[in-house]
């Protein structure tokens, strides 16, 4: 590209170069994914040494503005993801939010919270509690994780304010600015956003219908020197894939061989019971993250993190730095719901509801059953050459439906496939979902030509 920096002020040239990159991103003259000029070319153009340009690019990387790899160039980074639903528009059906609201059990859950509040020891509920959670809360975590196939001790558990908080705590404790975090090439945007805020660099690893490709992970880890890998083996967000046993073992082998730390996000794992988390095979090198958001309700803001004992102190420090402790009232209510079987009932209802909604989606989209994941709360639709994903999302918004184009999930946006994610759990009921999916299917089938545009 033919970008030239404007070097201002009395500061050293390398700092002025980094500032110029920041200014031009702010002004829109540089966009995410743009490649900066090769260092030697820029040094010649500016009449400075290559070392000065190298230092300038390194300073820009330190400020979280660019990412680069030796021999591959320096690129402008993605800005931190800002979720669209923060500005939710009235009147639109939002199938972009990945939630499965417990409609049939909503009253029961709120009654539980109210009962916990009135029955419990008010002083205790309203006071600060131990950072990692009261012992009953962590004991409930042990029960919850055991149901997910992971045996652990209460002192390996930290109660968090949901999975997003658990991920934040983990990255704060185990990574330092500039570190590379490897992830599936299409990944959960909350993770990308977090990495960006913490000045970490995400690199995407190839995925296929079984999830992350072990050889690609091996190559990416060796090339980048990354120590941390983030993955969602059980219902990947956004593709919905579930890693079969053989792939899990292959991934465990790579993580062990290369001495990596695995962050296993099992937010959706409750929908595919019977699969053992990777953390069970490599507990000493895995931070396992579970959440009650999808399984019970996101408003609880509650999750459990399980880590090897040697990391608990560091993780507790990060937890203290972020919110001191999860909310005692919610943790108490959740622990009681886990203990008295309410949570298990809600979970059962959700599994049935998702299965029913998947059946509707399959009927409408005629998905190949071998590839479709019967228990995923979201579907991933590859559009082929017919539609650009962003155009489809814009057109559907015009027709009153919000979905998410692949770009939002791509670690490298310019590599995003033409595909979209649709969240089945977000519609208030199956009838509304069916109507909305029919509109999506008709819009896809009619193609952009129907809008009077050239393909
Ligand atoms: C894969 C994944 N991890 C974490 C989260 C955040 O969940 P929580 O509400 O528990 O913070 C989400 C939410 O959509 C998610 O999809």
Coordinates of N, CA and C in Angstrom, one line a residue, residues 264-440:
X264 N -10.1 -24.0 27.7 CA -11.2 -24.8 27.1 C -12.5 -24.1 27.5
X265 N -13.2 -23.5 26.5 CA -14.4 -22.8 26.8 C -15.6 -23.8 26.5
X266 N -16.2 -24.2 27.6 CA -17.3 -25.3 27.5 C -18.6 -24.7 27.8
X267 N -18.8 -23.4 27.3 CA -20.1 -22.7 27.6 C -21.3 -23.5 27.0
X268 N -21.1 -24.2 25.9 CA -22.3 -24.9 25.3 C -22.2 -26.4 25.5
X269 N -21.2 -26.8 26.3 CA -21.0 -28.3 26.5 C -22.2 -29.0 27.1
X270 N -23.0 -28.3 27.9 CA -24.2 -29.0 28.5 C -25.2 -29.5 27.5
X271 N -25.1 -29.0 26.3 CA -26.0 -29.4 25.2 C -25.6 -30.8 24.6
X272 N -24.3 -31.1 24.8 CA -23.9 -32.4 24.2 C -23.3 -33.3 25.3
X273 N -24.2 -33.8 26.2 CA -23.7 -34.6 27.4 C -23.0 -35.9 26.9
X274 N -22.1 -36.4 27.7 CA -21.5 -37.6 27.3 C -20.1 -37.4 26.7
X275 N -19.7 -36.2 26.4 CA -18.4 -36.0 25.9 C -17.5 -35.5 27.0
X276 N -16.3 -36.0 27.1 CA -15.4 -35.7 28.2 C -14.6 -34.4 27.8
X277 N -14.6 -33.4 28.7 CA -13.8 -32.2 28.4 C -12.3 -32.6 28.2
X278 N -11.6 -31.8 27.4 CA -10.2 -32.0 27.3 C -9.4 -31.9 28.6
X279 N -10.0 -31.0 29.4 CA -9.4 -30.7 30.7 C -9.2 -32.0 31.6
X280 N -10.1 -33.0 31.3 CA -10.0 -34.3 32.1 C -8.7 -35.0 31.7
X281 N -8.3 -34.9 30.4 CA -7.0 -35.5 30.0 C -5.8 -34.8 30.4
X282 N -5.9 -33.4 30.3 CA -4.7 -32.6 30.6 C -5.0 -31.5 31.7
X283 N -5.4 -32.0 32.9 CA -5.8 -31.0 33.9 C -4.7 -30.1 34.3
X284 N -3.5 -30.5 34.2 CA -2.4 -29.6 34.6 C -2.1 -28.5 33.7
X285 N -2.6 -28.5 32.5 CA -2.3 -27.4 31.6 C -3.5 -26.8 31.0
X286 N -4.7 -27.0 31.6 CA -5.9 -26.5 31.1 C -6.7 -25.6 32.1
X287 N -7.1 -24.5 31.6 CA -8.1 -23.7 32.4 C -9.4 -24.0 31.7
X288 N -10.3 -24.6 32.5 CA -11.6 -25.0 32.0 C -12.7 -24.0 32.4
X289 N -13.5 -23.5 31.4 CA -14.5 -22.4 31.7 C -15.9 -22.9 31.5
X290 N -16.7 -22.8 32.5 CA -18.1 -23.2 32.3 C -19.0 -22.0 32.7
X291 N -20.2 -21.9 32.2 CA -21.0 -20.8 32.4 C -22.4 -21.2 32.7
X292 N -23.1 -20.5 33.5 CA -24.6 -20.8 33.7 C -25.4 -19.9 32.7
X293 N -24.8 -19.1 31.9 CA -25.5 -18.2 31.0 C -26.5 -18.9 30.1
X294 N -25.9 -19.9 29.4 CA -26.7 -20.6 28.4 C -27.5 -21.7 29.0
X295 N -26.9 -22.3 30.0 CA -27.6 -23.5 30.6 C -28.7 -23.0 31.6
X296 N -28.6 -21.9 32.3 CA -29.7 -21.4 33.1 C -30.1 -20.1 32.6
X297 N -29.5 -19.0 32.9 CA -29.9 -17.7 32.4 C -28.7 -16.7 32.4
X298 N -28.5 -15.9 31.3 CA -27.4 -15.0 31.3 C -27.4 -13.9 32.3
X299 N -28.6 -13.5 32.8 CA -28.7 -12.5 33.8 C -28.1 -12.8 35.1
X300 N -27.9 -14.1 35.4 CA -27.3 -14.5 36.6 C -25.9 -14.0 36.7
X301 N -25.2 -13.9 35.5 CA -23.8 -13.6 35.4 C -23.0 -14.5 36.4
X302 N -23.0 -15.8 36.1 CA -22.3 -16.7 36.9 C -21.6 -17.8 36.1
X303 N -20.4 -18.1 36.5 CA -19.6 -19.1 35.8 C -18.7 -19.8 36.8
X304 N -18.1 -20.9 36.3 CA -17.1 -21.5 37.1 C -15.8 -21.7 36.3
X305 N -14.7 -21.5 36.9 CA -13.4 -21.7 36.2 C -12.7 -22.8 37.0
X306 N -12.1 -23.7 36.4 CA -11.3 -24.7 37.1 C -9.9 -24.7 36.5
X307 N -9.0 -24.6 37.4 CA -7.6 -24.5 37.0 C -6.7 -25.4 37.9
X308 N -5.5 -25.7 37.5 CA -4.6 -26.5 38.4 C -4.2 -25.6 39.6
X309 N -4.0 -26.2 40.7 CA -3.8 -25.4 41.9 C -2.7 -24.4 41.8
X310 N -1.6 -24.7 41.0 CA -0.5 -23.8 41.0 C -0.9 -22.4 40.3
X311 N -2.0 -22.4 39.6 CA -2.4 -21.1 39.0 C -3.5 -20.3 39.8
X312 N -4.0 -21.0 40.8 CA -5.2 -20.4 41.5 C -4.8 -19.0 42.2
X313 N -3.6 -18.9 42.7 CA -3.3 -17.6 43.3 C -3.2 -16.5 42.3
X314 N -2.6 -16.8 41.2 CA -2.5 -15.7 40.1 C -3.9 -15.4 39.6
X315 N -4.7 -16.4 39.4 CA -6.1 -16.2 38.9 C -6.9 -15.4 40.0
X316 N -6.7 -15.7 41.2 CA -7.4 -15.0 42.3 C -7.0 -13.5 42.3
X317 N -5.8 -13.3 42.0 CA -5.3 -11.9 41.9 C -6.0 -11.1 40.8
X318 N -6.2 -11.8 39.7 CA -6.9 -11.2 38.5 C -8.4 -11.0 38.8
X319 N -8.9 -11.9 39.5 CA -10.3 -11.8 39.9 C -10.5 -10.7 40.8
X320 N -9.6 -10.5 41.8 CA -9.7 -9.4 42.7 C -9.6 -8.1 42.0
X321 N -8.7 -8.1 41.0 CA -8.5 -6.8 40.3 C -9.7 -6.4 39.4
X322 N -10.5 -7.4 39.0 CA -11.6 -7.1 38.1 C -12.9 -6.8 38.8
X323 N -13.3 -7.7 39.8 CA -14.5 -7.4 40.5 C -14.5 -7.9 41.9
X324 N -13.4 -8.2 42.4 CA -13.2 -8.6 43.8 C -13.8 -10.0 44.1
X325 N -15.1 -10.2 43.7 CA -15.7 -11.5 43.9 C -17.0 -11.5 43.1
X326 N -17.5 -12.7 42.7 CA -18.8 -12.7 42.1 C -19.9 -12.3 43.1
X327 N -21.1 -12.1 42.6 CA -22.2 -11.6 43.5 C -22.7 -12.7 44.4
X328 N -22.5 -12.5 45.7 CA -22.9 -13.6 46.6 C -24.4 -14.1 46.5
X329 N -25.3 -13.1 46.3 CA -26.7 -13.5 46.1 C -26.9 -14.5 44.9
X330 N -26.3 -14.1 43.8 CA -26.5 -14.9 42.6 C -25.8 -16.3 42.8
X331 N -24.6 -16.2 43.4 CA -23.9 -17.5 43.6 C -24.7 -18.4 44.5
X332 N -25.3 -17.8 45.5 CA -26.1 -18.6 46.5 C -27.3 -19.2 45.8
X333 N -28.0 -18.4 45.0 CA -29.2 -18.9 44.3 C -28.8 -20.0 43.3
X334 N -27.7 -19.8 42.6 CA -27.3 -20.8 41.6 C -26.9 -22.1 42.3
X335 N -26.2 -21.9 43.4 CA -25.7 -23.2 44.1 C -27.0 -23.9 44.6
X336 N -28.0 -23.2 45.1 CA -29.2 -23.9 45.5 C -29.9 -24.6 44.4
X337 N -29.9 -23.9 43.2 CA -30.6 -24.5 42.1 C -29.9 -25.7 41.6
X338 N -28.6 -25.7 41.7 CA -27.8 -26.9 41.3 C -28.0 -28.0 42.3
X339 N -28.1 -27.6 43.5 CA -28.3 -28.6 44.6 C -29.7 -29.3 44.6
X340 N -30.7 -28.5 44.3 CA -32.1 -29.1 44.5 C -32.7 -29.6 43.2
X341 N -31.9 -29.6 42.1 CA -32.4 -30.2 40.9 C -33.1 -29.3 39.9
X342 N -33.3 -28.0 40.3 CA -33.9 -27.0 39.4 C -33.1 -26.8 38.2
X343 N -31.7 -26.7 38.4 CA -30.9 -26.4 37.2 C -30.9 -27.6 36.3
X344 N -31.0 -28.8 36.8 CA -31.0 -30.0 35.9 C -32.3 -30.0 35.1
X345 N -33.4 -29.6 35.7 CA -34.7 -29.5 35.0 C -34.7 -28.5 33.9
X346 N -34.1 -27.3 34.2 CA -34.0 -26.2 33.2 C -33.2 -26.7 32.0
X347 N -32.1 -27.3 32.4 CA -31.2 -27.8 31.3 C -31.8 -28.8 30.4
X348 N -32.6 -29.7 31.0 CA -33.3 -30.7 30.2 C -34.3 -30.0 29.3
X349 N -35.0 -29.0 29.8 CA -36.0 -28.3 28.9 C -35.2 -27.7 27.8
X350 N -34.1 -27.1 28.1 CA -33.3 -26.4 27.0 C -32.8 -27.4 25.9
X351 N -32.4 -28.5 26.4 CA -31.9 -29.5 25.4 C -33.0 -29.9 24.4
X352 N -34.2 -30.1 25.0 CA -35.4 -30.4 24.2 C -35.8 -29.3 23.2
X353 N -35.7 -28.1 23.8 CA -36.1 -26.9 23.0 C -35.2 -26.7 21.8
X354 N -33.9 -26.8 22.1 CA -32.9 -26.6 21.0 C -33.0 -27.7 20.0
X355 N -33.3 -29.0 20.4 CA -33.4 -30.0 19.4 C -34.6 -29.7 18.5
X356 N -35.7 -29.2 19.1 CA -36.9 -28.9 18.4 C -36.6 -27.8 17.4
X357 N -35.9 -26.8 17.9 CA -35.6 -25.6 17.0 C -34.7 -26.1 15.9
X358 N -33.7 -27.0 16.2 CA -32.8 -27.5 15.1 C -33.6 -28.2 14.0
X359 N -34.7 -28.9 14.5 CA -35.5 -29.7 13.5 C -36.2 -28.7 12.5
X360 N -36.7 -27.6 13.1 CA -37.3 -26.5 12.3 C -36.3 -26.0 11.2
X361 N -35.1 -25.7 11.8 CA -34.0 -25.1 10.9 C -33.7 -26.1 9.8
X362 N -33.5 -27.4 10.1 CA -33.2 -28.4 9.1 C -34.2 -28.5 8.0
X363 N -35.5 -28.4 8.5 CA -36.6 -28.5 7.5 C -36.5 -27.4 6.5
X364 N -36.3 -26.2 7.0 CA -36.3 -25.0 6.2 C -35.0 -24.9 5.3
X365 N -33.9 -25.2 5.9 CA -32.6 -25.0 5.1 C -32.2 -26.3 4.4
X366 N -32.9 -27.4 4.7 CA -32.5 -28.7 4.1 C -31.1 -29.0 4.3
X367 N -30.6 -28.8 5.6 CA -29.2 -29.0 5.8 C -28.8 -30.5 5.8
X368 N -27.7 -30.8 5.3 CA -27.2 -32.2 5.3 C -27.1 -32.7 6.7
X369 N -27.9 -33.7 7.1 CA -27.9 -34.1 8.5 C -26.5 -34.6 9.0
X370 N -25.7 -35.1 8.1 CA -24.4 -35.6 8.5 C -23.6 -34.4 9.1
X371 N -23.8 -33.3 8.5 CA -22.9 -32.1 8.9 C -23.6 -31.3 10.0
X372 N -24.9 -31.3 10.0 CA -25.6 -30.4 10.9 C -25.5 -30.9 12.4
X373 N -25.3 -30.1 13.3 CA -25.2 -30.5 14.7 C -26.5 -30.3 15.4
X374 N -27.1 -31.5 15.7 CA -28.5 -31.5 16.2 C -28.6 -30.7 17.5
X375 N -27.6 -30.5 18.3 CA -27.8 -29.8 19.6 C -27.2 -28.4 19.7
X376 N -26.8 -27.9 18.5 CA -26.2 -26.5 18.6 C -27.3 -25.5 18.7
X377 N -27.2 -24.5 19.5 CA -28.2 -23.4 19.6 C -28.0 -22.4 18.4
X378 N -27.0 -22.6 17.6 CA -26.8 -21.7 16.5 C -26.5 -22.5 15.2
X379 N -26.9 -22.0 14.1 CA -26.6 -22.6 12.8 C -25.6 -21.7 12.0
X380 N -24.8 -22.4 11.2 CA -23.8 -21.7 10.4 C -24.2 -22.0 9.0
X381 N -24.4 -21.0 8.2 CA -24.8 -21.2 6.8 C -23.8 -20.6 5.9
X382 N -23.2 -21.5 5.1 CA -22.2 -21.1 4.1 C -23.0 -20.7 2.8
X383 N -22.6 -19.5 2.3 CA -23.5 -18.9 1.3 C -23.0 -19.2 -0.1
X384 N -21.8 -19.7 -0.3 CA -21.2 -19.9 -1.6 C -21.0 -18.6 -2.3
X385 N -21.0 -18.6 -3.6 CA -20.7 -17.4 -4.4 C -21.9 -16.4 -4.5
X386 N -23.1 -16.9 -4.1 CA -24.3 -16.2 -4.4 C -24.4 -14.8 -3.6
X387 N -24.1 -14.9 -2.3 CA -24.3 -13.7 -1.5 C -22.9 -13.4 -0.8
X388 N -22.7 -12.1 -0.6 CA -21.7 -11.6 0.3 C -22.4 -11.6 1.7
X389 N -21.7 -12.1 2.7 CA -22.4 -12.3 4.0 C -22.8 -10.9 4.5
X390 N -22.0 -9.9 4.3 CA -22.4 -8.6 4.9 C -23.7 -8.1 4.2
X391 N -23.7 -8.3 2.8 CA -24.9 -7.8 2.1 C -26.2 -8.6 2.6
X392 N -26.0 -9.9 2.8 CA -27.2 -10.6 3.3 C -27.6 -10.1 4.6
X393 N -26.7 -9.8 5.5 CA -27.0 -9.3 6.9 C -27.8 -8.0 6.7
X394 N -27.3 -7.1 5.8 CA -27.9 -5.8 5.6 C -29.3 -6.0 5.1
X395 N -29.5 -6.9 4.1 CA -30.8 -7.1 3.5 C -31.8 -7.6 4.6
X396 N -31.3 -8.6 5.4 CA -32.2 -9.2 6.4 C -32.6 -8.1 7.4
X397 N -31.6 -7.3 7.8 CA -31.9 -6.2 8.7 C -33.1 -5.4 8.2
X398 N -33.0 -5.1 6.8 CA -34.1 -4.3 6.2 C -35.4 -5.1 6.3
X399 N -35.3 -6.4 6.3 CA -36.5 -7.2 6.5 C -36.9 -7.5 7.9
X400 N -36.2 -6.9 8.8 CA -36.5 -7.0 10.3 C -35.8 -8.1 11.1
X401 N -34.8 -8.7 10.5 CA -34.1 -9.8 11.2 C -32.6 -9.5 11.3
X402 N -32.1 -9.7 12.5 CA -30.6 -9.5 12.7 C -29.9 -10.9 12.8
X403 N -28.9 -11.0 11.9 CA -28.1 -12.2 12.0 C -26.6 -11.7 12.0
X404 N -25.6 -12.6 12.1 CA -24.3 -12.1 12.2 C -23.4 -12.7 11.1
X405 N -22.8 -11.8 10.3 CA -21.9 -12.3 9.2 C -20.6 -12.8 9.8
X406 N -20.0 -13.7 9.0 CA -18.7 -14.4 9.4 C -17.6 -13.4 9.9
X407 N -17.6 -12.3 9.3 CA -16.5 -11.3 9.6 C -16.4 -11.0 11.1
X408 N -17.5 -11.0 11.8 CA -17.5 -10.7 13.2 C -16.7 -11.8 14.0
X409 N -16.6 -13.0 13.4 CA -16.0 -14.1 14.2 C -14.5 -14.3 13.7
X410 N -14.2 -13.7 12.5 CA -12.9 -14.1 11.9 C -11.7 -13.4 12.7
X411 N -10.8 -14.2 13.0 CA -9.6 -13.6 13.7 C -8.9 -12.7 12.7
X412 N -8.9 -13.1 11.4 CA -8.4 -12.2 10.4 C -9.5 -11.8 9.5
X413 N -10.0 -10.6 9.6 CA -11.3 -10.3 8.9 C -11.3 -10.5 7.4
X414 N -10.1 -10.2 6.8 CA -10.1 -10.3 5.4 C -10.2 -11.8 4.9
X415 N -9.9 -12.7 5.8 CA -10.0 -14.2 5.5 C -11.4 -14.7 5.8
X416 N -12.4 -13.9 6.2 CA -13.7 -14.4 6.6 C -14.4 -15.1 5.4
X417 N -15.0 -16.2 5.6 CA -15.7 -16.9 4.5 C -17.1 -16.1 4.3
X418 N -17.7 -16.4 3.2 CA -19.1 -15.8 3.0 C -20.1 -16.8 3.7
X419 N -20.3 -16.5 5.0 CA -21.2 -17.3 5.8 C -21.8 -16.5 6.9
X420 N -22.9 -17.0 7.5 CA -23.6 -16.3 8.5 C -23.9 -17.2 9.7
X421 N -24.0 -16.6 10.9 CA -24.5 -17.4 12.0 C -25.9 -16.9 12.4
X422 N -26.7 -17.9 12.7 CA -28.1 -17.6 13.1 C -28.4 -18.3 14.4
X423 N -28.8 -17.5 15.4 CA -29.0 -18.1 16.8 C -30.5 -18.5 16.9
X424 N -30.7 -19.8 17.1 CA -32.0 -20.3 17.2 C -32.7 -20.0 18.5
X425 N -31.9 -19.9 19.5 CA -32.5 -19.7 20.9 C -33.0 -18.3 21.1
X426 N -32.7 -17.4 20.3 CA -33.0 -16.0 20.5 C -34.5 -15.6 20.3
X427 N -35.1 -16.4 19.4 CA -36.5 -16.1 19.1 C -37.4 -16.4 20.3
X428 N -38.5 -15.6 20.6 CA -39.3 -15.9 21.8 C -40.0 -17.3 21.8
X429 N -40.4 -17.8 20.6 CA -41.0 -19.1 20.5 C -40.7 -19.7 19.1
X430 N -41.1 -21.0 19.0 CA -40.8 -21.7 17.8 C -41.5 -21.2 16.6
X431 N -42.7 -20.7 16.8 CA -43.5 -20.1 15.6 C -42.8 -18.9 15.1
X432 N -42.3 -18.0 15.9 CA -41.6 -16.8 15.5 C -40.4 -17.2 14.8
X433 N -39.7 -18.2 15.4 CA -38.4 -18.7 14.8 C -38.7 -19.2 13.4
X434 N -39.7 -20.0 13.2 CA -40.0 -20.6 11.9 C -40.3 -19.5 10.9
X435 N -41.1 -18.5 11.3 CA -41.4 -17.4 10.3 C -40.1 -16.7 9.9
X436 N -39.2 -16.4 10.9 CA -38.0 -15.7 10.6 C -37.1 -16.5 9.7
X437 N -37.0 -17.8 10.0 CA -36.0 -18.6 9.2 C -36.5 -18.8 7.8
X438 N -37.8 -18.8 7.6 CA -38.4 -18.8 6.2 C -38.0 -17.6 5.5
X439 N -38.1 -16.4 6.1 CA -37.6 -15.2 5.5 C -36.2 -15.3 5.1
X440 N -35.4 -15.8 6.1 CA -33.9 -15.9 5.8 C -33.7 -16.8 4.6

